PDB file of C-alpha atoms in Angstrom:
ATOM      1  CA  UNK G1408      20.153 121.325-190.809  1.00 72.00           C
ATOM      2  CA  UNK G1409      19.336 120.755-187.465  1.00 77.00           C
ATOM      3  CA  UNK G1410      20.603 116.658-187.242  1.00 82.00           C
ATOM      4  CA  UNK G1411      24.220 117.843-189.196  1.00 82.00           C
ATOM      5  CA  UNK G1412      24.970 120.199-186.423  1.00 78.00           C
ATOM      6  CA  UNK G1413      23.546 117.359-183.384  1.00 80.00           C
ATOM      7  CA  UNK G1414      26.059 114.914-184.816  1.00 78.00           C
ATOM      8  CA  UNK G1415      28.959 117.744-185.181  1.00 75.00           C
ATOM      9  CA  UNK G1416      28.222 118.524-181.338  1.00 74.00           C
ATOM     10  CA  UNK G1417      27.918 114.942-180.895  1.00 77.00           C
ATOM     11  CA  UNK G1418      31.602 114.443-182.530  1.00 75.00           C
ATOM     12  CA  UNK G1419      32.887 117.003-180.584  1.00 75.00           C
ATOM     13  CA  UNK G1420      32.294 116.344-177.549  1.00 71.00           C
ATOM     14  CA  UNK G1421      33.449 112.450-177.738  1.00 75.00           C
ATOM     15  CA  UNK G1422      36.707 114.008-179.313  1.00 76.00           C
ATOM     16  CA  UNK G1423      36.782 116.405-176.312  1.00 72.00           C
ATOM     17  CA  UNK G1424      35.981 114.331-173.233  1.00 70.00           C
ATOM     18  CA  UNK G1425      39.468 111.823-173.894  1.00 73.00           C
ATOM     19  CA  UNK G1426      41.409 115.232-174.617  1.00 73.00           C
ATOM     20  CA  UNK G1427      40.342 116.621-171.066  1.00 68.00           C
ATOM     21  CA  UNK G1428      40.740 113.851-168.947  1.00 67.00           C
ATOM     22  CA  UNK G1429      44.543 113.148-170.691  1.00 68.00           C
ATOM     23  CA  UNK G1430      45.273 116.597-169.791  1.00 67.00           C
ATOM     24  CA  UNK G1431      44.241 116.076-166.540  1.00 68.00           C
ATOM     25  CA  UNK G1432      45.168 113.056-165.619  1.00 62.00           C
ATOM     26  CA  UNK G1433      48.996 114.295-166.735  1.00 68.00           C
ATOM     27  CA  UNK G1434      48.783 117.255-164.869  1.00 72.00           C
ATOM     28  CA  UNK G1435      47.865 115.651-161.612  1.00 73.00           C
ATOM     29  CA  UNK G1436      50.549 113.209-162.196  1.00 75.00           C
ATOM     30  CA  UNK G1437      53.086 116.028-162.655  1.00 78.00           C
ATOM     31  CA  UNK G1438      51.605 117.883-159.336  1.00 81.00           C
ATOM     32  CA  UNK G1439      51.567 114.507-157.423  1.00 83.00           C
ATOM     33  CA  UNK G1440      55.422 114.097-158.539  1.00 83.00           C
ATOM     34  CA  UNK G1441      56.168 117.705-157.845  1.00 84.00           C
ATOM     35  CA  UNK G1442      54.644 116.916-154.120  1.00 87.00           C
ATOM     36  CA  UNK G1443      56.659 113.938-153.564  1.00 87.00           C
ATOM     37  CA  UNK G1444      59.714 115.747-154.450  1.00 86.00           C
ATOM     38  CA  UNK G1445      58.658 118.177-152.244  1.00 89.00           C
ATOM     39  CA  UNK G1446      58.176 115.593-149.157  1.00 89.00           C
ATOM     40  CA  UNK G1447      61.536 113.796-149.911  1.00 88.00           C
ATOM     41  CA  UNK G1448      63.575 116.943-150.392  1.00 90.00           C
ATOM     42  CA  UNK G1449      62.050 118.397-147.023  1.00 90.00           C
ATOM     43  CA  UNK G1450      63.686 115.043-145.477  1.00 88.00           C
ATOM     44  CA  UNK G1451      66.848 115.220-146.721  1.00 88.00           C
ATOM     45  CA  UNK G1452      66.726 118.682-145.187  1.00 90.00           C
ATOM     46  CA  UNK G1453      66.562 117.347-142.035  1.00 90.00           C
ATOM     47  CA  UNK G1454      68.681 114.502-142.075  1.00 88.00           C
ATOM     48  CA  UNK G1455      71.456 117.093-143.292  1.00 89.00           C
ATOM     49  CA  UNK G1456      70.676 119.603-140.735  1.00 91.00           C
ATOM     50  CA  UNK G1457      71.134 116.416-138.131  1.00 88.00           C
ATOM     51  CA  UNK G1458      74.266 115.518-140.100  1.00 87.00           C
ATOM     52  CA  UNK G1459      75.761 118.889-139.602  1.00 91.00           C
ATOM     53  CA  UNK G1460      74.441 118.946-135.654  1.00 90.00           C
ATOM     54  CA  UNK G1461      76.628 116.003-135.185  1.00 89.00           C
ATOM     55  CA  UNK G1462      79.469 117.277-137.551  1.00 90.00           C
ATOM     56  CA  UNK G1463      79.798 120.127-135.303  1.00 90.00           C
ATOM     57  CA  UNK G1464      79.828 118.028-132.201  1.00 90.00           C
ATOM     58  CA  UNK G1465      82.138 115.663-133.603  1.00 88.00           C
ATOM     59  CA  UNK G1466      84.759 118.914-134.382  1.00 88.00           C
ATOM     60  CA  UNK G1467      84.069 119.821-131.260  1.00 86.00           C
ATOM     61  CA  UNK G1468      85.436 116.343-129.760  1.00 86.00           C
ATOM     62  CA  UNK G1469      88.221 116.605-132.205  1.00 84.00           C
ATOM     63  CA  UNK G1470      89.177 120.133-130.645  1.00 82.00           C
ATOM     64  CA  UNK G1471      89.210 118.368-127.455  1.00 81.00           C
ATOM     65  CA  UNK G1472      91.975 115.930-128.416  1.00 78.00           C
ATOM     66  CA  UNK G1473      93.928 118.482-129.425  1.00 75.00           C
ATOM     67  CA  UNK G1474      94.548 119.959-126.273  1.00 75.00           C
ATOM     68  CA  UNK G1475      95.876 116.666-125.148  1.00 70.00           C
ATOM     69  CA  UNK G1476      99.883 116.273-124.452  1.00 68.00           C
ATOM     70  CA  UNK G1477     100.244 112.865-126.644  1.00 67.00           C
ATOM     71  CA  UNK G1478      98.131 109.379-125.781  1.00 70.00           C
ATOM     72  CA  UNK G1479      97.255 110.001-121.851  1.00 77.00           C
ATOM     73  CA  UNK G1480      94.585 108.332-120.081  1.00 82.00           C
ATOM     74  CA  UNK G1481      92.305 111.618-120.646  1.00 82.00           C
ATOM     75  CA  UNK G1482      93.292 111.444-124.544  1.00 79.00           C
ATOM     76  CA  UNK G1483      91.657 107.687-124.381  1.00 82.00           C
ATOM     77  CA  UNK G1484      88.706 108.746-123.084  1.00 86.00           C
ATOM     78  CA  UNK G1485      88.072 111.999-125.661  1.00 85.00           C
ATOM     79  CA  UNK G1486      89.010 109.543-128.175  1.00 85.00           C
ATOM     80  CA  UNK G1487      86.061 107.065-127.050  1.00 87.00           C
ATOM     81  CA  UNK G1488      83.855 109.822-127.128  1.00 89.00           C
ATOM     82  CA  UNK G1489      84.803 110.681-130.360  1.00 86.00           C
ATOM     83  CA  UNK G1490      84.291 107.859-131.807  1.00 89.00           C
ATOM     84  CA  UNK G1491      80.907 107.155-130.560  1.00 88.00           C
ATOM     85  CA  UNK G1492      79.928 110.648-131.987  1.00 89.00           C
ATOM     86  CA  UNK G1493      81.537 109.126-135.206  1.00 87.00           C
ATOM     87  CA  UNK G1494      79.855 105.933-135.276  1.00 88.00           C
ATOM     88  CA  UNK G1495      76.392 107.858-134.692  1.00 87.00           C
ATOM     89  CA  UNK G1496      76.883 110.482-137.631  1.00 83.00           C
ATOM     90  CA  UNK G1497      77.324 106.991-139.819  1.00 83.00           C
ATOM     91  CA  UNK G1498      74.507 105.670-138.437  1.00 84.00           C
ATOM     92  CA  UNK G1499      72.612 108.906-139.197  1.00 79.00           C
ATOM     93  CA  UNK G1500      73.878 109.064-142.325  1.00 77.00           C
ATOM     94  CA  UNK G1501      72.997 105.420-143.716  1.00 78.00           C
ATOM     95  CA  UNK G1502      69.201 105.816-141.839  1.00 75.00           C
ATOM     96  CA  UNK G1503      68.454 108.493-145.221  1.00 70.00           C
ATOM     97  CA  UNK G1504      70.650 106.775-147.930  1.00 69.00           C
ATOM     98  CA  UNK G1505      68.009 104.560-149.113  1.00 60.00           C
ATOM     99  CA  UNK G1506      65.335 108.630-149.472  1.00 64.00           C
ATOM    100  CA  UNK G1507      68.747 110.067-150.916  1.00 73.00           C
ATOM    101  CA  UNK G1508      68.830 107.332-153.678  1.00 74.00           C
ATOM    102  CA  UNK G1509      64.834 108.192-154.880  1.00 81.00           C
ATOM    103  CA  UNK G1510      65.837 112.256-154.387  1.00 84.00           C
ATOM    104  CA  UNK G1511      68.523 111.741-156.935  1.00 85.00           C
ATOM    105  CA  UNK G1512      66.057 109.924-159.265  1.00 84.00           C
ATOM    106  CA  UNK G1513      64.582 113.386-159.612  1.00 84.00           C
ATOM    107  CA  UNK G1514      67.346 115.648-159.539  1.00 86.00           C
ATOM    108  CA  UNK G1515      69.094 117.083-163.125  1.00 88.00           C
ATOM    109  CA  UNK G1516      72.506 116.849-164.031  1.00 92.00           C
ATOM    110  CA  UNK G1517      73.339 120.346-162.368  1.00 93.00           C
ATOM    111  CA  UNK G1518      71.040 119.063-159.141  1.00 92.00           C
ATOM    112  CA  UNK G1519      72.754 115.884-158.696  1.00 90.00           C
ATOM    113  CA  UNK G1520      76.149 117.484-158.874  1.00 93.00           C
ATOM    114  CA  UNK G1521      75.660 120.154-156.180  1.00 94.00           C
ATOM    115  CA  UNK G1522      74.320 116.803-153.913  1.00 91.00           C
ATOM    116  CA  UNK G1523      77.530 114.780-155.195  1.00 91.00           C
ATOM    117  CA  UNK G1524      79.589 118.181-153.900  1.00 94.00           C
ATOM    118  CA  UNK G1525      78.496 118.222-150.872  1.00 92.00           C
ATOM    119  CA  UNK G1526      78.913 114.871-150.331  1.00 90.00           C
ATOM    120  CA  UNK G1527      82.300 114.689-151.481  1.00 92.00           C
ATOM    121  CA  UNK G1528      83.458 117.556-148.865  1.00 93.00           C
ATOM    122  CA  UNK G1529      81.182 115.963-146.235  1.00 90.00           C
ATOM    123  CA  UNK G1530      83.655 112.894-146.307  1.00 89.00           C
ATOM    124  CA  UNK G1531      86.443 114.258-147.116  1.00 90.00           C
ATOM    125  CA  UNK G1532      86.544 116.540-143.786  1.00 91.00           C
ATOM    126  CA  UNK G1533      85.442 113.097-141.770  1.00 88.00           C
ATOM    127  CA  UNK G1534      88.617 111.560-143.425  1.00 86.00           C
ATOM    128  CA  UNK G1535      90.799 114.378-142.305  1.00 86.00           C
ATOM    129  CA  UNK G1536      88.889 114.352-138.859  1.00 85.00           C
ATOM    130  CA  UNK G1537      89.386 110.892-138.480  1.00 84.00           C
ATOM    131  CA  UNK G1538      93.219 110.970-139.672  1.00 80.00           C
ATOM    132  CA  UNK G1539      94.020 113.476-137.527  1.00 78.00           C
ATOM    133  CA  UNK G1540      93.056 112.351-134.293  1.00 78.00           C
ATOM    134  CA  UNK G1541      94.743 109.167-134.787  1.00 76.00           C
ATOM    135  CA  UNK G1542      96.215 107.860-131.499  1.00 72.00           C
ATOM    136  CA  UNK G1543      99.931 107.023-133.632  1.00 71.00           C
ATOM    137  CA  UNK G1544      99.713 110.624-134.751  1.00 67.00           C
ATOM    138  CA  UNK G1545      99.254 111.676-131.138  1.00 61.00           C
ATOM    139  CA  UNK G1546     101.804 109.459-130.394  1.00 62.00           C
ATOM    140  CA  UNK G1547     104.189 110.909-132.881  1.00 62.00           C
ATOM    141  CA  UNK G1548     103.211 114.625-132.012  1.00 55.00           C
ATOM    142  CA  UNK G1549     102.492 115.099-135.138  1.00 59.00           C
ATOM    143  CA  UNK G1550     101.545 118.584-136.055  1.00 67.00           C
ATOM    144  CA  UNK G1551      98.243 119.171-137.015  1.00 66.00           C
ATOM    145  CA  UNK G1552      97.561 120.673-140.140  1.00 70.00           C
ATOM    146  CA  UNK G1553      95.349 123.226-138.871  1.00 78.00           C
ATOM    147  CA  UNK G1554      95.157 124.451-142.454  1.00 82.00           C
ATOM    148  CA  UNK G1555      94.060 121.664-144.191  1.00 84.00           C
ATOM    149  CA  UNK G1556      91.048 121.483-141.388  1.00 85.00           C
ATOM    150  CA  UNK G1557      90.106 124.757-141.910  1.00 88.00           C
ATOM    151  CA  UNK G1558      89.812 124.316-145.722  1.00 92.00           C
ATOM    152  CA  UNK G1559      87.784 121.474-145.755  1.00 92.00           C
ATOM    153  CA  UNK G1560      85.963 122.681-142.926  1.00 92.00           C
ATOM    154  CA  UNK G1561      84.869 125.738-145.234  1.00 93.00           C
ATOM    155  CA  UNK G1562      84.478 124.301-148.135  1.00 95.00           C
ATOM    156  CA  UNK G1563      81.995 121.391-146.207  1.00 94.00           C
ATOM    157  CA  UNK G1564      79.793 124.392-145.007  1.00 94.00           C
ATOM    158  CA  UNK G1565      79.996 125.973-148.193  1.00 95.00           C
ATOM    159  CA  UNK G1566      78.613 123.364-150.080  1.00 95.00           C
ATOM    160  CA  UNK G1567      75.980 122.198-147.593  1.00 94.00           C
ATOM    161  CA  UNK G1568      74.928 126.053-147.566  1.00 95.00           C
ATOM    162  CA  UNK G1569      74.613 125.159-151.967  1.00 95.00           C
ATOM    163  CA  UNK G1570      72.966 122.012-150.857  1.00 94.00           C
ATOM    164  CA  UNK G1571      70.244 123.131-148.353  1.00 94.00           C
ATOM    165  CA  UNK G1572      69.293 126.428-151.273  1.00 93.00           C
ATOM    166  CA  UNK G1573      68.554 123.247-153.812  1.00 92.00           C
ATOM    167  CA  UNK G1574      66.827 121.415-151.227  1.00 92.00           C
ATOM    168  CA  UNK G1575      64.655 124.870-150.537  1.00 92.00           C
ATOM    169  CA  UNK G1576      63.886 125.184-154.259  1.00 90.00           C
ATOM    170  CA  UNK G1577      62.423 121.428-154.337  1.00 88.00           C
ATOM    171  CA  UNK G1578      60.768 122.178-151.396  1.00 88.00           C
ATOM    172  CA  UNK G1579      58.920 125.519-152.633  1.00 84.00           C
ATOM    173  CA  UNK G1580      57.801 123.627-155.885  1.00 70.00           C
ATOM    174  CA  UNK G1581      54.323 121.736-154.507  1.00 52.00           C
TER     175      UNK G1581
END
């Protein structure tokens, strides 16, 4: 009968209307997620790429001390220089911590630890850097463990090279 199948249709259709706009509303949600992602990962893209900019000109000063004969007047001035190209790469640095922080919200366990990698080597070559072109090892004429530098200076570009491929995946997602 014709008012049995009006209600059924009825029914339906107030059983179907919640349905669709649950499904919708959690797919947008998961698209507008996926697009921040997106947005924050392409940041932290650049703030590395500016991070190794300046870790390349700050191995570059380092190089430059090198080549000095012990603490001379034209080691004190590399040195300044140095450490103003140190003090930047800090400030660099700390200007994305607070975007890094909500990136590794989103990030899985595997994600997070490729980030925590590259991190890890990223100070760890500053600390050897830093060490190294200490005036008192000047001073001292100590050798400089060239292979220890080279070591963490590969493994730093290998794992930004892991880092920037994750960061590309997040990217590519919206």
């Amino acid at each position: 009968d014709k008012s049995t199948a009006t209600n059924l249709l009825i029914w339906s259709a107030t059983i179907f209307a919640p349905i669709a706009v649950l499904m919708t509303y959690t797919s947008w949600r998961e698209q507008k997620k996926l697009e921040i992602v997106s947005r924050m990962s392409e940041d932290e893209l650049n703030q590395i790429e500016g991070l190794m900019c300046k870790i390349f000109e700050l191995e570059n000063k380092f190089r430059v001390l090198l080549y000095n004969d012990g603490v001379t007047e034209k080691y004190k001035k590399e040195k300044i220089e140095f450490d103003f190209v140190l003090k930047s790469l800090h400030e660099l640095r700390d200007s994305s911590s607070f975007n890094r922080s909500k990136l590794t919200y989103f990030l899985n366990k595997v994600d997070r630890n490729i980030q925590n990698d590259f991190f890890e080597s990223y100070f760890n070559y500053l600390n050897i850097l830093v060490i190294e072109s200490d005036p008192k090892m000047m001073e001292l004429m100590v050798k400089v463990d060239n292979e220890r530098i080279k070591k963490a200076s590969d493994e730093l570009f290998d794992k930004s090279k892991n880092y920037k491929i994750l960061l590309l995946k997040y990217i590519s997602y919206s």
